[in-house]
mmCIF file of C-alpha atoms and ligand atoms in Angstrom:
data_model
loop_
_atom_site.group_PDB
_atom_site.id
_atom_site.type_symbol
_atom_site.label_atom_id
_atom_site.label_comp_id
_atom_site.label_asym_id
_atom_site.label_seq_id
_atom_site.Cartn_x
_atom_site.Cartn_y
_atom_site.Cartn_z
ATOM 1 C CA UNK T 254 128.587 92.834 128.018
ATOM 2 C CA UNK T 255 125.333 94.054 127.054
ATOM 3 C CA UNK T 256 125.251 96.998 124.780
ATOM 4 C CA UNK T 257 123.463 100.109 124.768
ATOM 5 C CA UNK T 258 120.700 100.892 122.170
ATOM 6 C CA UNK T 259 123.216 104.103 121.364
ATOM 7 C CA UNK T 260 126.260 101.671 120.887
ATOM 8 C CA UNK T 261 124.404 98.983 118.835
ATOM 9 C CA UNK T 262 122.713 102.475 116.788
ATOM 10 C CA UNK T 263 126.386 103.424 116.003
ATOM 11 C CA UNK T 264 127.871 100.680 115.163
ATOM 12 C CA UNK T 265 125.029 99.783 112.744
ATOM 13 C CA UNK T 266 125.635 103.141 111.226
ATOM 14 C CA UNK T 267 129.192 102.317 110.995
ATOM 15 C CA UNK T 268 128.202 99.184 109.044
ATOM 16 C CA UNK T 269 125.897 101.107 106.626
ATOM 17 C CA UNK T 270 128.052 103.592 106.000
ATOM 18 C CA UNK T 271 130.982 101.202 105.206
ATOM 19 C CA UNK T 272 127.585 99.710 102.672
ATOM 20 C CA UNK T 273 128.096 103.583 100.902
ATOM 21 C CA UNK T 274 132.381 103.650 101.131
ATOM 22 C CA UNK T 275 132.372 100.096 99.196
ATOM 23 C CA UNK T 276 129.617 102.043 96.397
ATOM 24 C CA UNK T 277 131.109 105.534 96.295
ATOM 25 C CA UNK T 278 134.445 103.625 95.874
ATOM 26 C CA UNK T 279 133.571 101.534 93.086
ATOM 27 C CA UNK T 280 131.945 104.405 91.240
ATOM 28 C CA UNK T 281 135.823 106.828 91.537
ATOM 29 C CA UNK T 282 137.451 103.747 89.975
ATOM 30 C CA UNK T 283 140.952 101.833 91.015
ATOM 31 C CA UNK T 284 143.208 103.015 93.868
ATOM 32 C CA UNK T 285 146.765 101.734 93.017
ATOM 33 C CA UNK T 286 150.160 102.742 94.934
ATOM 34 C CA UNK T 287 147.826 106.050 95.701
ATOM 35 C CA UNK T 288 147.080 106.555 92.326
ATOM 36 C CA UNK T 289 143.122 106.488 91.018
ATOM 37 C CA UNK T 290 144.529 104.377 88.242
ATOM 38 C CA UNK T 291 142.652 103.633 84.962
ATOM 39 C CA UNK T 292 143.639 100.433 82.971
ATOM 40 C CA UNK T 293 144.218 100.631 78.988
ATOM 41 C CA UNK T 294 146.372 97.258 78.958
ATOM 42 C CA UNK T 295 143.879 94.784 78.699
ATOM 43 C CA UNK T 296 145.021 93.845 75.037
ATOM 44 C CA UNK T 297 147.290 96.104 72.054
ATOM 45 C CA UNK T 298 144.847 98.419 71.332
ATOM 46 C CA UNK T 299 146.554 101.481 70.203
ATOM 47 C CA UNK T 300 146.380 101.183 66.368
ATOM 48 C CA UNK T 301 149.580 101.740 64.645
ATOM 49 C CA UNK T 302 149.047 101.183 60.372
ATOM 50 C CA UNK T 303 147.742 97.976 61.046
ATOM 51 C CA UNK T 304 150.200 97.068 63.850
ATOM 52 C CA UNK T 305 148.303 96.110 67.141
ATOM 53 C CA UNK T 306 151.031 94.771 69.244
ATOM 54 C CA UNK T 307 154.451 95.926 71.614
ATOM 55 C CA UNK T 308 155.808 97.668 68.771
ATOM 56 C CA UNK T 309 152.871 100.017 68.562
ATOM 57 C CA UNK T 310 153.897 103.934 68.719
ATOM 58 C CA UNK T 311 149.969 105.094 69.716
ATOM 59 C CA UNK T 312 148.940 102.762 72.665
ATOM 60 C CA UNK T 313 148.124 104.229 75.577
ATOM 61 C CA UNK T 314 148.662 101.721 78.832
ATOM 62 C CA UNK T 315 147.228 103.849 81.581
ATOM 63 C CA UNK T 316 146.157 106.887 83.153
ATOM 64 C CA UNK T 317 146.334 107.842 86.962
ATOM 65 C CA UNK T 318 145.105 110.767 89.019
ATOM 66 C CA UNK T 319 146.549 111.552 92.123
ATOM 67 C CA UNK T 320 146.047 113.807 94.718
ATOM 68 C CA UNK T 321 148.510 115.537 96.436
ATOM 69 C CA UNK T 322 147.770 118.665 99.096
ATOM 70 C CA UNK T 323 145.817 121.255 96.672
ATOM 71 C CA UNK T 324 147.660 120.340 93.093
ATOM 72 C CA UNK T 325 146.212 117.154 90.974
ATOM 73 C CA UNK T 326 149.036 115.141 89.734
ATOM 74 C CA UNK T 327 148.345 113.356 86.224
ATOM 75 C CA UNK T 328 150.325 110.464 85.468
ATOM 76 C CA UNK T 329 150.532 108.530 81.862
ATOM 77 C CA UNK T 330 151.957 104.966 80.829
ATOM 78 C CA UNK T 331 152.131 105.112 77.219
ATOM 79 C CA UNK T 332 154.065 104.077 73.945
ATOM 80 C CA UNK T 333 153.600 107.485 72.225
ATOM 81 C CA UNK T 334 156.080 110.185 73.950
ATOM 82 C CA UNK T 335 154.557 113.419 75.010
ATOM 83 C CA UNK T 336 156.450 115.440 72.048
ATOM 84 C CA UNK T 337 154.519 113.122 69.278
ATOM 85 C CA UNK T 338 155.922 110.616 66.761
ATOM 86 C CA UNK T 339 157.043 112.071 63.377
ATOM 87 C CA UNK T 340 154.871 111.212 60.851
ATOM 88 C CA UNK T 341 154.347 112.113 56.980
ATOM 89 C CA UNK T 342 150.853 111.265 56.850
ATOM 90 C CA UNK T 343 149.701 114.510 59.414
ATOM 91 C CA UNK T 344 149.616 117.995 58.739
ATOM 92 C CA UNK T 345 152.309 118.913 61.054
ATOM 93 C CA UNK T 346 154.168 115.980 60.172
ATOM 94 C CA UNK T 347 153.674 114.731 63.776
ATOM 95 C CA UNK T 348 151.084 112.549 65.437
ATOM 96 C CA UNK T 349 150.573 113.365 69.442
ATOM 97 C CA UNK T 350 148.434 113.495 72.343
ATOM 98 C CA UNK T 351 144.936 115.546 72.344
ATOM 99 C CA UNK T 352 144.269 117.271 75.567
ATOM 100 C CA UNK T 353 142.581 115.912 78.554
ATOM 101 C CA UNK T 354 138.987 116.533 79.320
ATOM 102 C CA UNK T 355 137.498 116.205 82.991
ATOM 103 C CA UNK T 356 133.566 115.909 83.102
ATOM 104 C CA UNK T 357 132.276 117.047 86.893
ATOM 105 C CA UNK T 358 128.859 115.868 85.355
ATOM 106 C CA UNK T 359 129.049 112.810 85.541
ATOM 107 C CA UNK T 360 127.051 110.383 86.244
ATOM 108 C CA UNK T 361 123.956 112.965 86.135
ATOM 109 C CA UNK T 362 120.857 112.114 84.262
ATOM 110 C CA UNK T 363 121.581 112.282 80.396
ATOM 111 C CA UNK T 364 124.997 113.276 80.603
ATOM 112 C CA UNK T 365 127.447 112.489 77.721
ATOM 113 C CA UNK T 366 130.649 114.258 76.242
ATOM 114 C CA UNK T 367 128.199 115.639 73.851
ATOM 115 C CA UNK T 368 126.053 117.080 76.591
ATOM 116 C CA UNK T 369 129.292 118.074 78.757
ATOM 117 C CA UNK T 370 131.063 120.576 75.851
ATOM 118 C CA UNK T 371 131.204 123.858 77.000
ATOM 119 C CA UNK T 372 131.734 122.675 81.047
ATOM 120 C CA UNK T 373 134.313 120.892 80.658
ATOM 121 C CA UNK T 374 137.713 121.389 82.806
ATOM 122 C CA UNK T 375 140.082 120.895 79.328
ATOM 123 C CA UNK T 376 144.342 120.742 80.337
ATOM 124 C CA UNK T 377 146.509 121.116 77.541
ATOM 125 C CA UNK T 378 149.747 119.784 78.768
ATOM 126 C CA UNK T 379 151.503 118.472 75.363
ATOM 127 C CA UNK T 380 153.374 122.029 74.156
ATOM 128 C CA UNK T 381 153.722 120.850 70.454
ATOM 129 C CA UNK T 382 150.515 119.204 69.810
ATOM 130 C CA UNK T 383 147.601 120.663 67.751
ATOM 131 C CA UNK T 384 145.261 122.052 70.522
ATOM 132 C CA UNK T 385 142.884 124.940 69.457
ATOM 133 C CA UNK T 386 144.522 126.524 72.603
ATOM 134 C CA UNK T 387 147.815 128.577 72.450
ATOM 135 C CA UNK T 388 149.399 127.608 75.601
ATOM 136 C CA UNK T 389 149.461 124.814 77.369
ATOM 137 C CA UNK T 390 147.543 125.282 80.799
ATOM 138 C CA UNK T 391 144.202 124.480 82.374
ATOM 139 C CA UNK T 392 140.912 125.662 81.263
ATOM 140 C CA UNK T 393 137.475 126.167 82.496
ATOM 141 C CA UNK T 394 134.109 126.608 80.353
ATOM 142 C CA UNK T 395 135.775 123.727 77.660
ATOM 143 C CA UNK T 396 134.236 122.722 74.419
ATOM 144 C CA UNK T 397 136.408 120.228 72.330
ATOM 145 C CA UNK T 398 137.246 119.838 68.366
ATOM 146 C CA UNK T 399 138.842 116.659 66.617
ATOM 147 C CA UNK T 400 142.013 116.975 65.009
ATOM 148 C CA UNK T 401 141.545 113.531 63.538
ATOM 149 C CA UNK T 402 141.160 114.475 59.933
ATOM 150 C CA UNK T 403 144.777 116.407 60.492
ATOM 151 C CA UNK T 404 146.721 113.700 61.809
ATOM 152 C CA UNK T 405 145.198 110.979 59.809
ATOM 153 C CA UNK T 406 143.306 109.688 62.287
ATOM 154 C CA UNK T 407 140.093 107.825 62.439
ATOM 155 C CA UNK T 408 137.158 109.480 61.202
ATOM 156 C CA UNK T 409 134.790 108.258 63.958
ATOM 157 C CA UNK T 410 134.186 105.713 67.100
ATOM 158 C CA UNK T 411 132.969 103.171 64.982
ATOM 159 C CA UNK T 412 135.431 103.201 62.129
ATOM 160 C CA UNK T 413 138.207 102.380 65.064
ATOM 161 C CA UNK T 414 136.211 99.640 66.666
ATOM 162 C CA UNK T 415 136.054 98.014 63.090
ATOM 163 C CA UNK T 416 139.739 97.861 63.330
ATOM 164 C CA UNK T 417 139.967 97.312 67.026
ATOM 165 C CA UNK T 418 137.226 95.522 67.846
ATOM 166 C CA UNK T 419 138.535 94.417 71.162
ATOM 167 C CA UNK T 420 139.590 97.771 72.345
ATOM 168 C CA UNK T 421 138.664 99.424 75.640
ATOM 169 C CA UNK T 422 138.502 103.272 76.687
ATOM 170 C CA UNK T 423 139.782 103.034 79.947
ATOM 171 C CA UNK T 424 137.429 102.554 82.419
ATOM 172 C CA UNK T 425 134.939 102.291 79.885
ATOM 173 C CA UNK T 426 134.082 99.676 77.187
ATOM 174 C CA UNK T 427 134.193 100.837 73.605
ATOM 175 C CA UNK T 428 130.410 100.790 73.032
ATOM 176 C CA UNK T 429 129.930 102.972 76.733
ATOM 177 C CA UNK T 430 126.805 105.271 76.203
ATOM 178 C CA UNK T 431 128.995 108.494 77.201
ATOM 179 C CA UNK T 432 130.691 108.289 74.015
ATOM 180 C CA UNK T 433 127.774 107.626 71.601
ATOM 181 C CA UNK T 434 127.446 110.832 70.207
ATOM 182 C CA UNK T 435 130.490 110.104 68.544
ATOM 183 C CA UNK T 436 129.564 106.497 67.149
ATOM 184 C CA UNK T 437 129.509 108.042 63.729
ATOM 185 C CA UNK T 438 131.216 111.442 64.054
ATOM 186 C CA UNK T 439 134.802 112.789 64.587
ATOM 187 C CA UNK T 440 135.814 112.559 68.736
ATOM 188 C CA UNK T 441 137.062 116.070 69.820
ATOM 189 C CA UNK T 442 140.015 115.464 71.383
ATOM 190 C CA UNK T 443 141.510 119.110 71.993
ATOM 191 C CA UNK T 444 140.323 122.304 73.476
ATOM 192 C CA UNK T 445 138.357 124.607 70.617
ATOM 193 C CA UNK T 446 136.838 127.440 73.211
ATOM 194 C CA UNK T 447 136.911 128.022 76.833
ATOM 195 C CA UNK T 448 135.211 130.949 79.379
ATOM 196 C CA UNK T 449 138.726 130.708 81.506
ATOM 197 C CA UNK T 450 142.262 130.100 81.564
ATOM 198 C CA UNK T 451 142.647 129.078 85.384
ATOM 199 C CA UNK T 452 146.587 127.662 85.816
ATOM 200 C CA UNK T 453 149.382 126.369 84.315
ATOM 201 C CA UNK T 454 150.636 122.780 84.149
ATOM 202 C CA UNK T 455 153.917 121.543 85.072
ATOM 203 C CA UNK T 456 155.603 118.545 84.123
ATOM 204 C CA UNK T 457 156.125 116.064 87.225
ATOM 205 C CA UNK T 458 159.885 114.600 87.640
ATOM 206 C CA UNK T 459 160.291 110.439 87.049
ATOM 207 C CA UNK T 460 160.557 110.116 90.474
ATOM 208 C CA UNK T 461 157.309 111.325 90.979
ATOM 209 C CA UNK T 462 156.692 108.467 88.349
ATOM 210 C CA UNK T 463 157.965 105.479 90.038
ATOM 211 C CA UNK T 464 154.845 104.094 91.916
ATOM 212 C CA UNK T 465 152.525 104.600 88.589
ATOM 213 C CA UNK T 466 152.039 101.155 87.659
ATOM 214 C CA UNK T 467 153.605 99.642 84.242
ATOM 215 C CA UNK T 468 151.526 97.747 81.757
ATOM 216 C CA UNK T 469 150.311 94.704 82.253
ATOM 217 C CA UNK T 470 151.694 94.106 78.374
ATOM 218 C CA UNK T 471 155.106 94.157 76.839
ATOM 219 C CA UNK T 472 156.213 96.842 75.319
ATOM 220 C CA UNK T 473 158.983 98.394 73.170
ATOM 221 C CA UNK T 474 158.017 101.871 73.406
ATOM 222 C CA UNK T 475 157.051 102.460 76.680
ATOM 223 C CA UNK T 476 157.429 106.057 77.844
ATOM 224 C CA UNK T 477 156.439 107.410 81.463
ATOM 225 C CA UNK T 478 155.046 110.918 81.711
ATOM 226 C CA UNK T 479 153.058 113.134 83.913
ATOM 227 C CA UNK T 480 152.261 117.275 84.815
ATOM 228 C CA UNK T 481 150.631 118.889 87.627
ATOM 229 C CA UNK T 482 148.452 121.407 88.125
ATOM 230 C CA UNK T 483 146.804 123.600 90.783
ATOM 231 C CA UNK T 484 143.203 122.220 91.746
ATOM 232 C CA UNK T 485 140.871 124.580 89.855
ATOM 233 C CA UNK T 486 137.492 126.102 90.579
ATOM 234 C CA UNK T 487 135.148 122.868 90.172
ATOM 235 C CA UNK T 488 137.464 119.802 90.806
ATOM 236 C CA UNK T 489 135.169 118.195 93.122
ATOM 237 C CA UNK T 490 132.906 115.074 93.155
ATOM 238 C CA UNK T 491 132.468 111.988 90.595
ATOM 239 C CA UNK T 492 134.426 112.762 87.530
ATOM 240 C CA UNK T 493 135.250 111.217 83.977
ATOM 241 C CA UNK T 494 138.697 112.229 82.310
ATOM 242 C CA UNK T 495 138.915 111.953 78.836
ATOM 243 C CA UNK T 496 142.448 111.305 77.183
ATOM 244 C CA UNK T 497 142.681 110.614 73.419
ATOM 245 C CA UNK T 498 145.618 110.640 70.950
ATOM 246 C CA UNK T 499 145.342 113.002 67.976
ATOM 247 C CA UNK T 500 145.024 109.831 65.865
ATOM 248 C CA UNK T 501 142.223 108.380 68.325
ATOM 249 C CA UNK T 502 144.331 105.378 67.502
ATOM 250 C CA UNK T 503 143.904 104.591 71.303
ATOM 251 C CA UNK T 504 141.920 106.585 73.972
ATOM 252 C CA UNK T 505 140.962 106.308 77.590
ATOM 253 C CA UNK T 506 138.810 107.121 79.996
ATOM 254 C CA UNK T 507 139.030 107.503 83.771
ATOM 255 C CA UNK T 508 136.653 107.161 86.575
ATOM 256 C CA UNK T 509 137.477 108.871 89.664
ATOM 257 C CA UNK T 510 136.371 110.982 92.574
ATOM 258 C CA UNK T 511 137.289 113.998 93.918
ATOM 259 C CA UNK T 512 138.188 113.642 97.712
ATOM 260 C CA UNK T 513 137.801 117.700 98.199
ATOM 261 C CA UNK T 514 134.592 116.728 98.350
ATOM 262 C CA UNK T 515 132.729 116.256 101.912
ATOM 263 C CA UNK T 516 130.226 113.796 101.728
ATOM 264 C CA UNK T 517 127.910 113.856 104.867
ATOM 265 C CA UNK T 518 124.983 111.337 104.844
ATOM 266 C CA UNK T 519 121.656 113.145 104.831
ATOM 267 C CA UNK T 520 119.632 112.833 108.256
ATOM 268 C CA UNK T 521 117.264 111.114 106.754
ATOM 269 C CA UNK T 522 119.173 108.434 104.910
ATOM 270 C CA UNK T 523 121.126 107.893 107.727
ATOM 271 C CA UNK T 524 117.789 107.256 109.969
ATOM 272 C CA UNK T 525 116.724 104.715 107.449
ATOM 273 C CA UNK T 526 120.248 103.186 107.290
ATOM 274 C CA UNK T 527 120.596 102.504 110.706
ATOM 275 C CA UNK T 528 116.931 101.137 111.176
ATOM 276 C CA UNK T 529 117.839 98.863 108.326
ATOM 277 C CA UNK T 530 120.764 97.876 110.122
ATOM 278 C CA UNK T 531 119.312 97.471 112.973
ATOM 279 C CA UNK T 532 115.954 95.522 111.667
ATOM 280 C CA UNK T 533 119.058 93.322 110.019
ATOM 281 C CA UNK T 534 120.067 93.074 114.032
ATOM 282 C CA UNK T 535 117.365 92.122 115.183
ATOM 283 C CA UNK T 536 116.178 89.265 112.949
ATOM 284 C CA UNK T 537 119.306 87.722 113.340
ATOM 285 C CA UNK T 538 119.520 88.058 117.081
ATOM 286 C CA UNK T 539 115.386 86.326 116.382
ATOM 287 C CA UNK T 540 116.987 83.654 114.437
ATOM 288 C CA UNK T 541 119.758 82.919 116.975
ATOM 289 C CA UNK T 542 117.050 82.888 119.591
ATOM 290 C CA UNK T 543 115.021 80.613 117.262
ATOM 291 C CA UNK T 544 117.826 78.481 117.103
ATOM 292 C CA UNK T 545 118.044 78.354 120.572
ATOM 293 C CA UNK T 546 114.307 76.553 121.396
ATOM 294 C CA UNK T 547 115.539 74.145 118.708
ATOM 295 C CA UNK T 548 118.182 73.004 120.179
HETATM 296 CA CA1 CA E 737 145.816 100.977 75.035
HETATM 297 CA CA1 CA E 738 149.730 116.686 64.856
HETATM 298 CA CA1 CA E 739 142.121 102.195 74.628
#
């Protein structure tokens, strides 16, 4: 059957554009049971006094992001519950989680977390943890303190990676360029100031748990959480969420993008894309023909 020039047009375009899904796909991250799932089980590397193994009480396995209808579902694999461990060595006599940070910047020229406080989407969802925020909830216009120093914690990125050398943040590796600011500082890890308070944040049920993956490790601790929340103003495109414990004894990053987001292909790319393809077409169908005064 001979095709048409319009038939072998689309289905080169079909082709290129499956080129840009397998891209776009590997920038939002991993898809998992439908969950854009970020790893933090690659090795122990929530730091617990010294302790970097299953018995750990700050490790952080993994993070996923899901979906569902207009709320975003957050879902966390962890040793360290969402209530905090008691400890004598904090202020408040209790080490927890910081709050999460989303960066819609990403992946722009020159952004960092430095560069993203102040636009930051910031979601408090631990009640009793020490967020510069009174209620728990999700905020717009987000810049971000450390609360290291109170829960003694580490005092910057580098001083952790001399004790964790092997750690990752997620999606990221522990030297990643985003973070640098913080190579010799304090990482913020809760809201300090926001422009909005936007929603509130619910706490998901375990069996809207039971598809998040486990860790790839053993563990003695581990604890299943996750909350909800209504997609606010801005929760569209590439992202980078930001999860640290109050401690930073373990953090993690994830990659991910926002499916709210339509995505249609410039005319002009699309007209290059398809005579690409098609050029692509053609010298093979040259080749073949080639081929064929050889034989
Ligand atoms: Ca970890
Ligand atoms: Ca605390
Ligand atoms: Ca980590």
């Amino acid at each position: 059957m001979n095709k048409s020039f319009a038939q072998k047009a689309a289905s080169a375009l079909v082709v290129a554009l499956g080129a840009i899904a397998t891209v776009s796909s590997a920038q939002a991250g991993t898809l998992v049971n439908g969950w854009n799932y970020a790893r933090d089980d690659y090795s122990y590397d929530g730091y617990n006094n010294g302790n970097l193994s299953a018995t750990s009480q700050y490790d952080i396995y993994g993070i996923g992001i899901k979906e569902v209808g207009n709320e975003i579902w957050v879902g966390v694999s962890a040793s360290t519950p969402l209530t905090g461990v008691y400890s004598s060595a904090a202020a408040d006599q209790n080490i927890g989680w910081g709050d999460l940070f989303l960066d819609f910047n990403y992946g722009k020229p020159n952004n960092s977390f430095a560069s993203a406080q102040g636009s930051l989407i910031g979601i408090r969802f631990a009640a009793t943890n020490d967020s510069g925020v009174s209620m728990t909830g999700v905020y717009t216009g987000v810049t971000a303190k450390s609360v290291t120093q109170d829960n003694s914690g580490f005092s910057s990125l580098n001083q952790y990676a001399t004790y964790v050398p092997n750690a990752k943040i997620g999606d990221l590796a522990l030297n990643d360029p985003y973070y640098s600011g913080y190579k010799y500082a304090r990482v913020p890890n809760v809201i300090s100031s926001y422009s909005s308070r936007v929603g509130d944040v619910t706490a998901l049920l375990p069996s809207a748990l039971v598809d998040l993956p486990n860790p790839a490790l053993a563990s003695n601790n581990l604890i299943k959480f996750g909350f909800k929340f209504e997609r606010p103003v801005g929760f569209s495109g590439d992202y980078l969420g930001s999860l640290f414990l109050e401690c930073f004894n373990d953090s993690a990053a994830i990659r991910g993008n926002s499916r709210s987001r339509s995505v249609p292909v410039p005319p002009a790319i699309a007209g290059v894309l398809v005579a690409g393809a098609l050029g692509g077409w053609r010298m093979a169908k040259r080749k073949k023909q080639l081929k064929a005064v050889v034989v």
